[in-house]
Phi, psi and omega in degrees: 000138184256154172237148184305343201261018191240128174248016171230166176304117175305334180277013198248332191266148176294178186270344182275334181299300174310322177286327190266339151310318199287300185283341163304297184319298214286336190295306174301326190296307178285342156305323177293315176308313181282321172299311162332295176298307175325299186267029174262301202291337181296322189246006176289124172264339193276109195311314173289325167305317170323305184284332181285308181280359176252018149281312179289319189294321180311302189296304164335290184301330176286311176308315181272350168285315180273319179301324173315292183312314174293319184299307178307313172301332170266353176230084205298319186305319173301298197299314172315302172310296204308331178302330172270354179245335189269170202024057187216133173297159161106213197273123164328290192297310179304289176330311195274341168295319183292290184315292181322302206298326209263344185299150178302000000 
């Protein structure tokens, strides 16, 4: 049985690479869920339904953040570049270019 997250034969990939693939797929799924909730909430007229969706959206933010942190801990170069971009004011693209060029 094949899985979409693998672009190489799964039995040739290390356990660590397969875990990263699963977490990257989960991160993508959480981003999709965030997108769905944002869209649903933008058109939902019922306040109670909107509040429930907003609560669910918070859960998706939490899951996305935990998966991202896991991946950043496992992939030091990604973490180094992310630290050069995230939570900084100013030019996002400029920070990205600098972080990428300075990454080890």
